[in-house]
mmCIF file of C-alpha atoms in Angstrom:
data_model
loop_
_atom_site.group_PDB
_atom_site.id
_atom_site.type_symbol
_atom_site.label_atom_id
_atom_site.label_comp_id
_atom_site.label_asym_id
_atom_site.label_seq_id
_atom_site.Cartn_x
_atom_site.Cartn_y
_atom_site.Cartn_z
ATOM 1 C CA MET A 17 118.382 115.023 80.281
ATOM 2 C CA ILE A 18 114.420 115.449 81.555
ATOM 3 C CA SER A 19 115.480 111.236 82.916
ATOM 4 C CA LYS A 20 119.222 112.834 84.695
ATOM 5 C CA THR A 21 117.076 115.704 85.854
ATOM 6 C CA PHE A 22 114.602 114.132 87.433
ATOM 7 C CA LYS A 23 117.173 111.086 89.566
ATOM 8 C CA PHE A 24 118.948 114.210 90.794
ATOM 9 C CA ILE A 25 116.028 115.961 92.193
ATOM 10 C CA LEU A 26 114.481 111.989 93.246
ATOM 11 C CA SER A 27 117.239 111.333 94.708
ATOM 12 C CA VAL A 28 118.185 114.216 96.680
ATOM 13 C CA SER A 29 114.563 113.857 97.618
ATOM 14 C CA ILE A 30 114.697 110.603 99.057
ATOM 15 C CA VAL A 31 118.099 111.084 100.978
ATOM 16 C CA GLY A 32 116.239 114.330 102.655
ATOM 17 C CA VAL A 33 113.415 112.582 103.361
ATOM 18 C CA ALA A 34 116.223 109.886 105.784
ATOM 19 C CA LEU A 35 118.551 112.971 106.929
ATOM 20 C CA GLN A 36 116.502 116.174 106.710
ATOM 21 C CA ALA A 37 115.544 116.841 110.528
ATOM 22 C CA ASN A 38 112.803 119.733 109.552
ATOM 23 C CA ALA A 39 111.834 121.506 106.621
ATOM 24 C CA GLN A 40 110.084 125.207 106.167
ATOM 25 C CA THR A 41 106.177 125.688 104.511
ATOM 26 C CA GLY A 42 106.032 128.583 105.039
ATOM 27 C CA LEU A 43 102.321 129.221 105.385
ATOM 28 C CA SER A 44 101.899 132.028 108.525
ATOM 29 C CA GLY A 45 99.014 132.694 109.611
ATOM 30 C CA GLN A 46 96.636 130.280 107.469
ATOM 31 C CA ASP A 47 93.440 128.170 109.109
ATOM 32 C CA ASN A 48 95.056 124.612 107.694
ATOM 33 C CA GLN A 49 98.444 124.451 107.119
ATOM 34 C CA TYR A 50 100.629 122.347 105.470
ATOM 35 C CA ASN A 51 102.170 118.981 107.722
ATOM 36 C CA THR A 52 102.133 116.478 105.364
ATOM 37 C CA ILE A 53 103.382 112.947 107.822
ATOM 38 C CA THR A 54 107.174 111.639 106.345
ATOM 39 C CA THR A 55 108.634 108.088 107.511
ATOM 40 C CA ALA A 56 111.233 105.931 106.075
ATOM 41 C CA VAL A 57 111.005 102.976 104.122
ATOM 42 C CA PRO A 58 107.940 104.572 102.476
ATOM 43 C CA PHE A 59 107.825 101.572 99.875
ATOM 44 C CA MET A 60 106.246 99.447 102.617
ATOM 45 C CA ARG A 61 102.984 101.676 101.790
ATOM 46 C CA ILE A 62 102.484 101.448 98.408
ATOM 47 C CA SER A 63 99.905 99.276 96.845
ATOM 48 C CA PRO A 64 101.452 95.857 95.885
ATOM 49 C CA ASP A 65 98.784 93.688 94.121
ATOM 50 C CA ALA A 66 96.599 95.182 90.178
ATOM 51 C CA ARG A 67 93.502 93.458 91.710
ATOM 52 C CA SER A 68 93.582 96.320 94.398
ATOM 53 C CA GLY A 69 95.281 98.671 93.117
ATOM 54 C CA GLY A 70 92.583 98.716 90.549
ATOM 55 C CA MET A 71 89.983 99.585 92.778
ATOM 56 C CA GLY A 72 91.458 102.392 94.954
ATOM 57 C CA ASP A 73 93.958 100.705 96.709
ATOM 58 C CA VAL A 74 91.318 98.280 98.397
ATOM 59 C CA GLY A 75 92.115 95.536 100.157
ATOM 60 C CA ILE A 76 91.644 95.135 104.148
ATOM 61 C CA ALA A 77 88.150 93.200 103.507
ATOM 62 C CA ILE A 78 87.644 91.741 99.650
ATOM 63 C CA SER A 79 87.874 88.481 99.421
ATOM 64 C CA PRO A 80 91.187 86.389 100.180
ATOM 65 C CA ASP A 81 93.983 85.830 97.538
ATOM 66 C CA ALA A 82 97.397 85.584 97.269
ATOM 67 C CA ASN A 83 97.823 88.818 97.563
ATOM 68 C CA SER A 84 96.502 88.985 101.252
ATOM 69 C CA GLN A 85 99.568 88.484 102.650
ATOM 70 C CA PHE A 86 100.078 92.394 102.546
ATOM 71 C CA TRP A 87 96.248 93.974 102.909
ATOM 72 C CA ASN A 88 95.587 91.763 105.920
ATOM 73 C CA VAL A 89 97.370 88.771 107.160
ATOM 74 C CA GLY A 90 94.035 87.489 108.708
ATOM 75 C CA LYS A 91 92.276 86.059 105.983
ATOM 76 C CA LEU A 92 93.938 83.849 104.257
ATOM 77 C CA ALA A 93 92.259 81.287 106.537
ATOM 78 C CA MET A 94 89.155 81.746 105.083
ATOM 79 C CA SER A 95 90.498 80.828 101.200
ATOM 80 C CA ASN A 96 88.203 78.364 99.438
ATOM 81 C CA LYS A 97 92.084 77.828 98.025
ATOM 82 C CA ASP A 98 94.294 75.538 98.834
ATOM 83 C CA ALA A 99 97.126 77.539 98.417
ATOM 84 C CA GLY A 100 98.139 79.894 96.493
ATOM 85 C CA VAL A 101 100.719 82.254 94.205
ATOM 86 C CA SER A 102 101.104 85.959 92.973
ATOM 87 C CA VAL A 103 104.282 87.772 91.309
ATOM 88 C CA THR A 104 103.129 91.548 90.545
ATOM 89 C CA TYR A 105 105.920 94.233 89.051
ATOM 90 C CA THR A 106 104.577 98.185 89.002
ATOM 91 C CA PRO A 107 106.860 100.425 87.295
ATOM 92 C CA TRP A 108 108.064 103.360 88.828
ATOM 93 C CA LEU A 109 107.355 106.668 87.350
ATOM 94 C CA LYS A 110 107.533 104.797 84.013
ATOM 95 C CA ASP A 111 107.511 108.067 81.927
ATOM 96 C CA LEU A 112 109.830 109.913 83.549
ATOM 97 C CA VAL A 113 112.462 107.010 84.701
ATOM 98 C CA PRO A 114 113.626 103.932 82.576
ATOM 99 C CA ASP A 115 115.132 101.673 85.636
ATOM 100 C CA ILE A 116 112.741 102.427 89.135
ATOM 101 C CA PHE A 117 110.105 99.297 89.943
ATOM 102 C CA LEU A 118 108.863 97.795 92.649
ATOM 103 C CA ALA A 119 108.737 93.846 92.313
ATOM 104 C CA TYR A 120 106.357 91.365 94.225
ATOM 105 C CA ILE A 121 105.507 87.940 95.315
ATOM 106 C CA SER A 122 103.323 86.420 97.536
ATOM 107 C CA GLY A 123 101.756 82.957 98.671
ATOM 108 C CA TYR A 124 100.149 80.890 101.446
ATOM 109 C CA ALA A 125 98.675 76.999 101.717
ATOM 110 C CA LYS A 126 96.652 75.451 103.706
ATOM 111 C CA PHE A 127 96.871 72.936 106.397
ATOM 112 C CA GLY A 128 94.343 70.866 108.622
ATOM 113 C CA GLU A 129 91.634 68.858 109.651
ATOM 114 C CA LYS A 130 91.565 67.137 105.037
ATOM 115 C CA GLU A 131 87.898 69.366 105.393
ATOM 116 C CA ASN A 132 88.582 71.157 107.429
ATOM 117 C CA LYS A 133 92.467 72.774 106.529
ATOM 118 C CA ASN A 134 91.416 75.960 109.334
ATOM 119 C CA GLN A 135 95.391 77.308 109.438
ATOM 120 C CA ALA A 136 97.320 78.804 107.120
ATOM 121 C CA VAL A 137 101.025 79.732 106.206
ATOM 122 C CA SER A 138 102.393 82.631 103.921
ATOM 123 C CA PHE A 139 105.549 84.020 102.264
ATOM 124 C CA SER A 140 105.740 87.612 100.298
ATOM 125 C CA MET A 141 108.835 89.151 99.503
ATOM 126 C CA ARG A 142 109.005 93.087 97.858
ATOM 127 C CA TYR A 143 112.016 94.342 96.017
ATOM 128 C CA PHE A 144 112.587 98.221 95.808
ATOM 129 C CA SER A 145 115.011 99.505 92.677
ATOM 130 C CA LEU A 146 115.975 103.044 92.495
ATOM 131 C CA GLY A 147 117.745 102.379 89.221
ATOM 132 C CA ASP A 148 121.202 104.508 89.219
ATOM 133 C CA ILE A 149 121.244 107.461 90.764
ATOM 134 C CA ASN A 150 124.855 110.180 90.698
ATOM 135 C CA TYR A 151 125.116 111.502 94.241
ATOM 136 C CA THR A 152 126.148 115.307 95.064
ATOM 137 C CA THR A 153 126.097 117.825 98.726
ATOM 138 C CA ILE A 154 124.735 120.404 99.234
ATOM 139 C CA ASP A 155 126.908 122.662 97.343
ATOM 140 C CA ALA A 156 126.116 120.367 94.312
ATOM 141 C CA GLN A 157 129.134 118.526 94.369
ATOM 142 C CA PRO A 158 129.957 114.873 93.108
ATOM 143 C CA ALA A 159 129.474 112.747 96.282
ATOM 144 C CA GLY A 160 129.380 109.658 94.100
ATOM 145 C CA THR A 161 127.004 106.440 92.323
ATOM 146 C CA GLY A 162 124.742 104.196 93.522
ATOM 147 C CA LYS A 163 121.934 101.418 92.810
ATOM 148 C CA PRO A 164 119.629 102.075 95.840
ATOM 149 C CA ARG A 165 117.326 99.418 96.726
ATOM 150 C CA GLU A 166 115.237 98.138 99.435
ATOM 151 C CA PHE A 167 113.368 94.935 99.952
ATOM 152 C CA SER A 168 111.999 92.994 102.518
ATOM 153 C CA PHE A 169 110.147 89.644 103.808
ATOM 154 C CA ASP A 170 107.414 88.278 105.825
ATOM 155 C CA LEU A 171 106.298 84.798 106.881
ATOM 156 C CA GLY A 172 103.108 84.468 108.259
ATOM 157 C CA TYR A 173 100.093 83.010 110.184
ATOM 158 C CA SER A 174 96.874 82.865 109.890
ATOM 159 C CA ARG A 175 93.982 80.213 111.584
ATOM 160 C CA LYS A 176 90.438 80.517 111.917
ATOM 161 C CA LEU A 177 88.536 81.233 115.002
ATOM 162 C CA SER A 178 85.035 80.001 113.792
ATOM 163 C CA ASP A 179 83.271 79.724 111.293
ATOM 164 C CA ASN A 180 83.691 84.238 110.202
ATOM 165 C CA LEU A 181 86.306 84.887 111.897
ATOM 166 C CA SER A 182 90.257 84.404 111.417
ATOM 167 C CA ILE A 183 93.018 86.031 112.694
ATOM 168 C CA GLY A 184 96.636 86.470 111.555
ATOM 169 C CA LEU A 185 100.088 87.587 112.287
ATOM 170 C CA SER A 186 103.042 88.291 110.850
ATOM 171 C CA GLY A 187 106.744 88.715 111.025
ATOM 172 C CA LYS A 188 108.835 90.777 109.268
ATOM 173 C CA TYR A 189 112.410 91.772 108.134
ATOM 174 C CA ILE A 190 113.636 95.470 106.099
ATOM 175 C CA HIS A 191 116.274 96.306 104.177
ATOM 176 C CA SER A 192 117.038 100.296 103.124
ATOM 177 C CA ASN A 193 119.944 101.136 101.741
ATOM 178 C CA ILE A 194 118.713 104.171 99.507
ATOM 179 C CA ILE A 195 122.497 106.008 100.120
ATOM 180 C CA ASN A 196 124.365 102.681 98.664
ATOM 181 C CA GLY A 197 127.640 104.596 97.379
ATOM 182 C CA ALA A 198 127.011 108.038 99.124
ATOM 183 C CA GLY A 199 130.096 107.157 101.623
ATOM 184 C CA ASN A 200 131.149 109.863 103.566
ATOM 185 C CA SER A 201 129.313 113.028 103.662
ATOM 186 C CA ASN A 202 129.729 116.074 105.915
ATOM 187 C CA GLY A 203 132.202 113.729 108.070
ATOM 188 C CA VAL A 204 128.714 111.731 108.473
ATOM 189 C CA THR A 205 128.607 108.108 107.662
ATOM 190 C CA TYR A 206 125.705 106.672 106.357
ATOM 191 C CA LYS A 207 125.406 102.611 106.603
ATOM 192 C CA PRO A 208 121.874 100.524 105.324
ATOM 193 C CA GLY A 209 118.932 100.972 107.670
ATOM 194 C CA ASN A 210 117.535 97.578 108.525
ATOM 195 C CA SER A 211 114.152 96.724 111.097
ATOM 196 C CA PHE A 212 112.609 93.766 111.733
ATOM 197 C CA GLY A 213 108.285 93.946 112.464
ATOM 198 C CA VAL A 214 105.022 92.566 112.601
ATOM 199 C CA ASP A 215 101.463 92.881 111.242
ATOM 200 C CA PHE A 216 98.256 91.985 112.352
ATOM 201 C CA GLY A 217 95.006 90.879 111.353
ATOM 202 C CA LEU A 218 91.555 90.744 111.622
ATOM 203 C CA PHE A 219 88.345 88.944 109.937
ATOM 204 C CA TYR A 220 84.786 88.159 109.509
ATOM 205 C CA THR A 221 82.869 87.037 106.898
ATOM 206 C CA LYS A 222 78.930 86.040 107.311
ATOM 207 C CA GLN A 223 77.090 84.570 104.785
ATOM 208 C CA LEU A 224 72.986 85.530 103.195
ATOM 209 C CA GLU A 225 71.167 83.849 102.845
ATOM 210 C CA SER A 226 70.838 82.234 99.118
ATOM 211 C CA LYS A 227 67.466 82.439 97.053
ATOM 212 C CA ASP A 228 67.034 80.035 94.538
ATOM 213 C CA ASP A 229 68.980 77.313 94.643
ATOM 214 C CA ILE A 230 72.169 80.436 94.133
ATOM 215 C CA GLU A 231 74.807 81.225 96.452
ATOM 216 C CA GLY A 232 74.016 84.248 98.591
ATOM 217 C CA SER A 233 75.504 87.117 98.879
ATOM 218 C CA SER A 234 77.812 88.706 101.579
ATOM 219 C CA ILE A 235 79.644 90.698 103.877
ATOM 220 C CA ASN A 236 83.354 90.902 104.512
ATOM 221 C CA ALA A 237 84.762 93.184 107.994
ATOM 222 C CA GLY A 238 88.484 93.678 108.338
ATOM 223 C CA LEU A 239 90.839 95.047 110.909
ATOM 224 C CA ALA A 240 95.253 95.506 109.732
ATOM 225 C CA ILE A 241 97.587 96.645 111.702
ATOM 226 C CA THR A 242 100.325 96.386 110.024
ATOM 227 C CA ASN A 243 104.642 98.020 109.914
ATOM 228 C CA ILE A 244 104.344 97.680 113.957
ATOM 229 C CA GLY A 245 108.215 97.905 114.282
ATOM 230 C CA SER A 246 111.196 99.008 115.712
ATOM 231 C CA LYS A 247 112.973 103.055 113.585
ATOM 232 C CA ILE A 248 115.213 102.918 111.306
ATOM 233 C CA SER A 249 118.638 104.515 111.576
ATOM 234 C CA TYR A 250 120.436 105.765 108.805
ATOM 235 C CA SER A 251 123.691 108.075 110.204
ATOM 236 C CA GLY A 252 123.841 106.823 113.784
ATOM 237 C CA ASN A 253 122.387 111.018 114.644
ATOM 238 C CA ARG A 254 119.032 110.102 114.421
ATOM 239 C CA LYS A 255 116.043 106.719 114.259
ATOM 240 C CA ASP A 256 113.182 107.082 111.523
ATOM 241 C CA PHE A 257 109.559 105.997 112.721
ATOM 242 C CA ILE A 258 108.306 102.830 109.582
ATOM 243 C CA PRO A 259 104.941 103.053 107.753
ATOM 244 C CA THR A 260 103.084 102.155 111.163
ATOM 245 C CA ASN A 261 99.451 101.911 109.885
ATOM 246 C CA LEU A 262 96.260 101.359 111.308
ATOM 247 C CA GLY A 263 93.441 100.001 108.652
ATOM 248 C CA ILE A 264 89.512 99.403 108.285
ATOM 249 C CA GLY A 265 87.715 98.063 105.895
ATOM 250 C CA ALA A 266 84.414 96.514 104.929
ATOM 251 C CA ALA A 267 83.078 95.061 102.217
ATOM 252 C CA TYR A 268 79.733 93.673 100.164
ATOM 253 C CA ASN A 269 79.824 91.018 97.571
ATOM 254 C CA TYR A 270 75.789 90.868 95.783
ATOM 255 C CA GLN A 271 75.471 87.847 93.890
ATOM 256 C CA VAL A 272 73.303 89.590 91.420
ATOM 257 C CA ASP A 273 72.391 85.623 89.347
ATOM 258 C CA GLU A 274 73.501 82.997 88.949
ATOM 259 C CA PHE A 275 77.058 84.346 86.909
ATOM 260 C CA ASN A 276 76.910 87.666 87.785
ATOM 261 C CA ARG A 277 78.608 89.252 91.232
ATOM 262 C CA LEU A 278 79.457 92.646 92.501
ATOM 263 C CA THR A 279 81.793 93.322 94.500
ATOM 264 C CA ILE A 280 81.384 97.359 97.023
ATOM 265 C CA ALA A 281 84.692 97.648 99.754
ATOM 266 C CA LEU A 282 85.755 100.983 100.956
ATOM 267 C CA ASP A 283 88.895 101.137 103.439
ATOM 268 C CA VAL A 284 90.333 103.581 105.920
ATOM 269 C CA ASN A 285 93.482 103.677 106.776
ATOM 270 C CA LYS A 286 95.649 106.218 109.197
ATOM 271 C CA LEU A 287 99.868 105.753 109.875
ATOM 272 C CA LEU A 288 99.739 105.454 113.588
ATOM 273 C CA VAL A 289 103.550 107.754 113.308
ATOM 274 C CA PRO A 290 103.725 110.817 115.477
ATOM 275 C CA SER A 291 102.382 114.323 113.407
ATOM 276 C CA PRO A 292 105.036 116.405 112.561
ATOM 277 C CA GLN A 293 104.899 119.691 115.323
ATOM 278 C CA LEU A 294 104.645 123.243 113.515
ATOM 279 C CA GLN A 295 107.080 126.256 115.367
ATOM 280 C CA GLU A 296 107.364 129.869 113.862
ATOM 281 C CA ASP A 297 111.142 131.145 112.666
ATOM 282 C CA SER A 298 112.224 134.409 113.855
ATOM 283 C CA LEU A 299 111.375 135.626 110.028
ATOM 284 C CA GLY A 300 107.822 134.304 110.431
ATOM 285 C CA ASN A 301 107.754 130.675 108.262
ATOM 286 C CA ILE A 302 106.082 128.388 109.947
ATOM 287 C CA ILE A 303 109.116 125.014 110.465
ATOM 288 C CA GLN A 304 107.681 121.223 110.779
ATOM 289 C CA THR A 305 109.539 119.692 113.628
ATOM 290 C CA TYR A 306 109.819 115.671 114.205
ATOM 291 C CA PRO A 307 109.747 114.303 117.918
ATOM 292 C CA PHE A 308 112.433 111.581 117.005
ATOM 293 C CA GLU A 309 112.899 110.892 121.087
ATOM 294 C CA LYS A 310 109.259 109.301 121.298
ATOM 295 C CA THR A 311 109.068 105.481 121.450
ATOM 296 C CA LEU A 312 107.220 103.192 118.842
ATOM 297 C CA MET A 313 104.465 102.811 121.423
ATOM 298 C CA SER A 314 104.065 106.599 122.280
ATOM 299 C CA GLY A 315 104.362 107.422 118.395
ATOM 300 C CA MET A 316 101.333 104.395 118.033
ATOM 301 C CA LEU A 317 99.632 105.848 120.850
ATOM 302 C CA GLY A 318 100.028 109.598 120.798
ATOM 303 C CA SER A 319 99.194 109.873 116.670
ATOM 304 C CA PHE A 320 95.562 110.115 117.346
ATOM 305 C CA SER A 321 95.392 113.029 119.564
ATOM 306 C CA ASP A 322 99.529 115.084 118.402
ATOM 307 C CA ALA A 323 98.204 116.573 115.580
ATOM 308 C CA PRO A 324 99.158 121.244 115.568
ATOM 309 C CA GLY A 325 95.740 121.763 114.695
ATOM 310 C CA GLY A 326 93.953 119.292 116.791
ATOM 311 C CA GLY A 327 90.410 117.164 116.227
ATOM 312 C CA LYS A 328 90.615 119.140 113.048
ATOM 313 C CA GLU A 329 93.908 118.137 111.495
ATOM 314 C CA GLU A 330 93.634 114.363 112.817
ATOM 315 C CA LEU A 331 90.211 114.145 110.775
ATOM 316 C CA GLN A 332 93.092 115.395 107.911
ATOM 317 C CA GLU A 333 95.676 112.085 107.936
ATOM 318 C CA VAL A 334 92.152 109.819 107.494
ATOM 319 C CA MET A 335 92.525 108.366 104.092
ATOM 320 C CA LEU A 336 90.108 105.983 102.147
ATOM 321 C CA SER A 337 89.353 104.031 99.749
ATOM 322 C CA ILE A 338 86.165 102.380 97.672
ATOM 323 C CA GLY A 339 86.138 100.347 94.991
ATOM 324 C CA ALA A 340 84.460 98.086 92.776
ATOM 325 C CA GLU A 341 84.900 94.429 91.598
ATOM 326 C CA TYR A 342 82.167 93.161 88.886
ATOM 327 C CA SER A 343 82.665 89.277 87.539
ATOM 328 C CA TYR A 344 80.836 87.504 85.552
ATOM 329 C CA GLN A 345 81.400 82.929 86.042
ATOM 330 C CA ASN A 346 84.484 84.607 88.245
ATOM 331 C CA GLN A 347 86.589 84.321 84.571
ATOM 332 C CA PHE A 348 86.200 87.993 83.941
ATOM 333 C CA PHE A 349 86.916 90.825 85.940
ATOM 334 C CA ALA A 350 85.637 94.581 85.884
ATOM 335 C CA ARG A 351 87.007 96.913 87.747
ATOM 336 C CA ALA A 352 87.374 100.694 89.266
ATOM 337 C CA GLY A 353 88.106 102.222 92.421
ATOM 338 C CA TYR A 354 88.940 105.855 94.063
ATOM 339 C CA PHE A 355 92.452 107.419 96.653
ATOM 340 C CA TYR A 356 91.541 109.855 98.685
ATOM 341 C CA GLU A 357 93.858 111.480 101.056
ATOM 342 C CA SER A 358 93.181 115.292 102.224
ATOM 343 C CA LYS A 359 95.896 118.334 100.585
ATOM 344 C CA TYR A 360 97.056 119.436 103.944
ATOM 345 C CA LYS A 361 98.872 115.306 103.966
ATOM 346 C CA GLY A 362 100.250 114.931 100.914
ATOM 347 C CA ASP A 363 97.470 115.525 98.485
ATOM 348 C CA ARG A 364 97.127 111.906 96.314
ATOM 349 C CA ARG A 365 93.992 111.243 94.577
ATOM 350 C CA PHE A 366 93.066 109.402 91.616
ATOM 351 C CA LEU A 367 91.100 107.369 89.664
ATOM 352 C CA THR A 368 92.207 103.577 89.256
ATOM 353 C CA VAL A 369 90.294 101.130 87.278
ATOM 354 C CA GLY A 370 91.481 97.590 86.207
ATOM 355 C CA LEU A 371 90.606 94.238 84.017
ATOM 356 C CA GLY A 372 91.184 90.689 85.530
ATOM 357 C CA VAL A 373 91.096 86.720 83.632
ATOM 358 C CA LYS A 374 90.874 83.426 85.166
ATOM 359 C CA TYR A 375 91.433 80.634 83.875
ATOM 360 C CA ASN A 376 91.580 76.895 85.862
ATOM 361 C CA VAL A 377 93.955 77.670 88.265
ATOM 362 C CA PHE A 378 95.331 80.966 85.945
ATOM 363 C CA GLY A 379 94.618 84.513 86.113
ATOM 364 C CA LEU A 380 95.726 87.718 85.250
ATOM 365 C CA ASN A 381 95.081 90.867 86.408
ATOM 366 C CA ILE A 382 95.767 94.426 85.019
ATOM 367 C CA ALA A 383 95.534 97.856 87.442
ATOM 368 C CA TYR A 384 95.741 101.488 85.770
ATOM 369 C CA LEU A 385 96.130 104.808 87.375
ATOM 370 C CA VAL A 386 94.342 107.269 85.256
ATOM 371 C CA PRO A 387 96.511 110.606 85.128
ATOM 372 C CA SER A 388 95.532 113.381 87.118
ATOM 373 C CA GLY A 389 97.745 116.255 88.488
ATOM 374 C CA SER A 390 101.025 117.975 87.148
ATOM 375 C CA GLY A 391 104.244 118.561 89.011
ATOM 376 C CA ILE A 392 105.312 117.383 92.426
ATOM 377 C CA ASN A 393 101.636 115.992 92.013
ATOM 378 C CA ARG A 394 101.284 114.079 89.370
ATOM 379 C CA ASN A 395 101.163 110.199 91.471
ATOM 380 C CA PRO A 396 103.795 107.806 90.474
ATOM 381 C CA LEU A 397 102.064 105.497 89.086
ATOM 382 C CA SER A 398 99.789 108.333 86.080
ATOM 383 C CA ASN A 399 99.689 106.383 83.204
ATOM 384 C CA THR A 400 101.029 102.836 84.038
ATOM 385 C CA LEU A 401 99.947 100.039 83.702
ATOM 386 C CA ARG A 402 100.399 97.034 86.545
ATOM 387 C CA PHE A 403 100.311 93.277 86.175
ATOM 388 C CA SER A 404 99.836 90.647 88.026
ATOM 389 C CA LEU A 405 100.413 86.907 87.157
ATOM 390 C CA LEU A 406 98.117 84.570 89.978
ATOM 391 C CA PHE A 407 97.942 80.653 90.458
ATOM 392 C CA ASP A 408 95.591 79.128 93.248
ATOM 393 C CA ILE A 409 95.289 75.135 93.556
ATOM 394 C CA ASP A 410 92.493 73.535 94.729
ATOM 395 C CA ASP A 411 94.115 70.679 96.350
ATOM 396 C CA LEU A 412 97.195 71.170 97.387
ATOM 397 C CA SER A 413 96.754 67.136 98.243
ATOM 398 C CA LYS A 414 96.750 66.853 93.686
ATOM 399 C CA LEU A 415 99.701 68.753 93.411
ATOM 400 C CA ILE A 416 102.376 67.181 95.868
ATOM 401 C CA LEU A 417 101.262 63.372 94.979
ATOM 402 C CA PRO A 418 98.234 63.285 91.607
ATOM 403 C CA ASP A 419 95.965 60.769 92.596
ATOM 404 C CA GLY A 420 96.522 58.558 89.319
ATOM 405 C CA ASP A 421 100.001 58.643 90.182
ATOM 406 C CA LYS A 422 99.920 56.654 94.025
ATOM 407 C CA LYS A 423 97.419 54.393 92.345
ATOM 408 C CA LYS A 424 100.194 53.413 89.686
ATOM 409 C CA LYS A 425 102.546 53.840 92.188
ATOM 410 C CA ASP A 426 100.677 51.028 94.657
ATOM 411 C CA ASP A 427 100.121 49.422 91.651
ATOM 412 C CA LYS A 428 103.900 49.030 91.026
ATOM 413 C CA LYS A 429 104.227 48.159 94.909
ATOM 414 C CA ASP A 430 101.544 45.128 94.354
ATOM 415 C CA ASP A 431 103.011 43.601 91.388
ATOM 416 C CA ARG A 432 106.749 43.544 93.445
ATOM 417 C CA LYS A 433 105.073 41.968 96.311
ATOM 418 C CA GLU A 434 103.442 39.123 93.782
ATOM 419 C CA LYS A 435 107.349 38.326 91.778
ATOM 420 C CA LYS A 436 108.701 37.937 95.086
#
């Protein structure tokens, strides 16, 4: 019963994000207004991997791995591995609904000169399933059933500009079919939404002086602008912005000794979409109105100065993530982090922990979001374990054709020549 009820509420909420034109807050007269920014395809901002998930969702400037395609595509050219693949499965609202999940796969491969592979190509694909949903009209009448789902596919390229600086760019396709099975409602025919976009990433790393023949500490910095793309339409009546985001990150990697290493990282994020405007209706309620008429560029550039509350509200739109990772012999990892968002802009605040283990080319990461809040304030990942599998390849050429196989192949050629 709880599962069905929650699915009904979830379906109404999802359709409401895509179709509703405004919403009431009823907070007239207060200095701070609850003015949450909403966009289409919010699944594009869900942290997809368990390593960053265990560190409070930091990822812009931490060391590169196969999941960098999501956080900062510019990092991949700096990876100390030739290639890598990651797979993550994330149950969503696990305590309430059993069939909602996010699946994510990503990977990369470096190329270039044998001793200096300074370029990388990458990909990722995410699939968000909302399970089975029974739709209803505004009058609570049955309006069909469906299996809402969304997915995206990315292809990226990154390159070193120097030993310390790299840059990356990726293109993506987004498909959102959240009203699958709803059919025609109130004379409006709904259809899947589609969008094309790009990501841009910049990454800087600096090795600090080593001591006592031990690899030195390092500092990283990164910048990523993601989901710069066309708006999405579900009915033809209006177009919604996708979650274009600006992220700036920094990380300090402290090499304690030969075996122990500690990373501390901070990410700052802000959505580059228009803020809802507030106006008072005849009953004294505060109404949110959305500037759908804005273009992509005007929405991005204006997002730094369009909040109704001025500079104070603009600062409330900034989200903070802080995380730490301890590693022993680069094989065993312990992680923790915290994510903060203003209560007037969504009120997401949560503590995360995580563990990881790595053996040869294989790695396993686990993340857990500590339960907090209740009701609508409860995080969808509360009391949920996320798992990521990683496969790192030190030398891609050995994977394609191992030295032993190459030697055997050359010996066979020589034998044929001698027989002839």
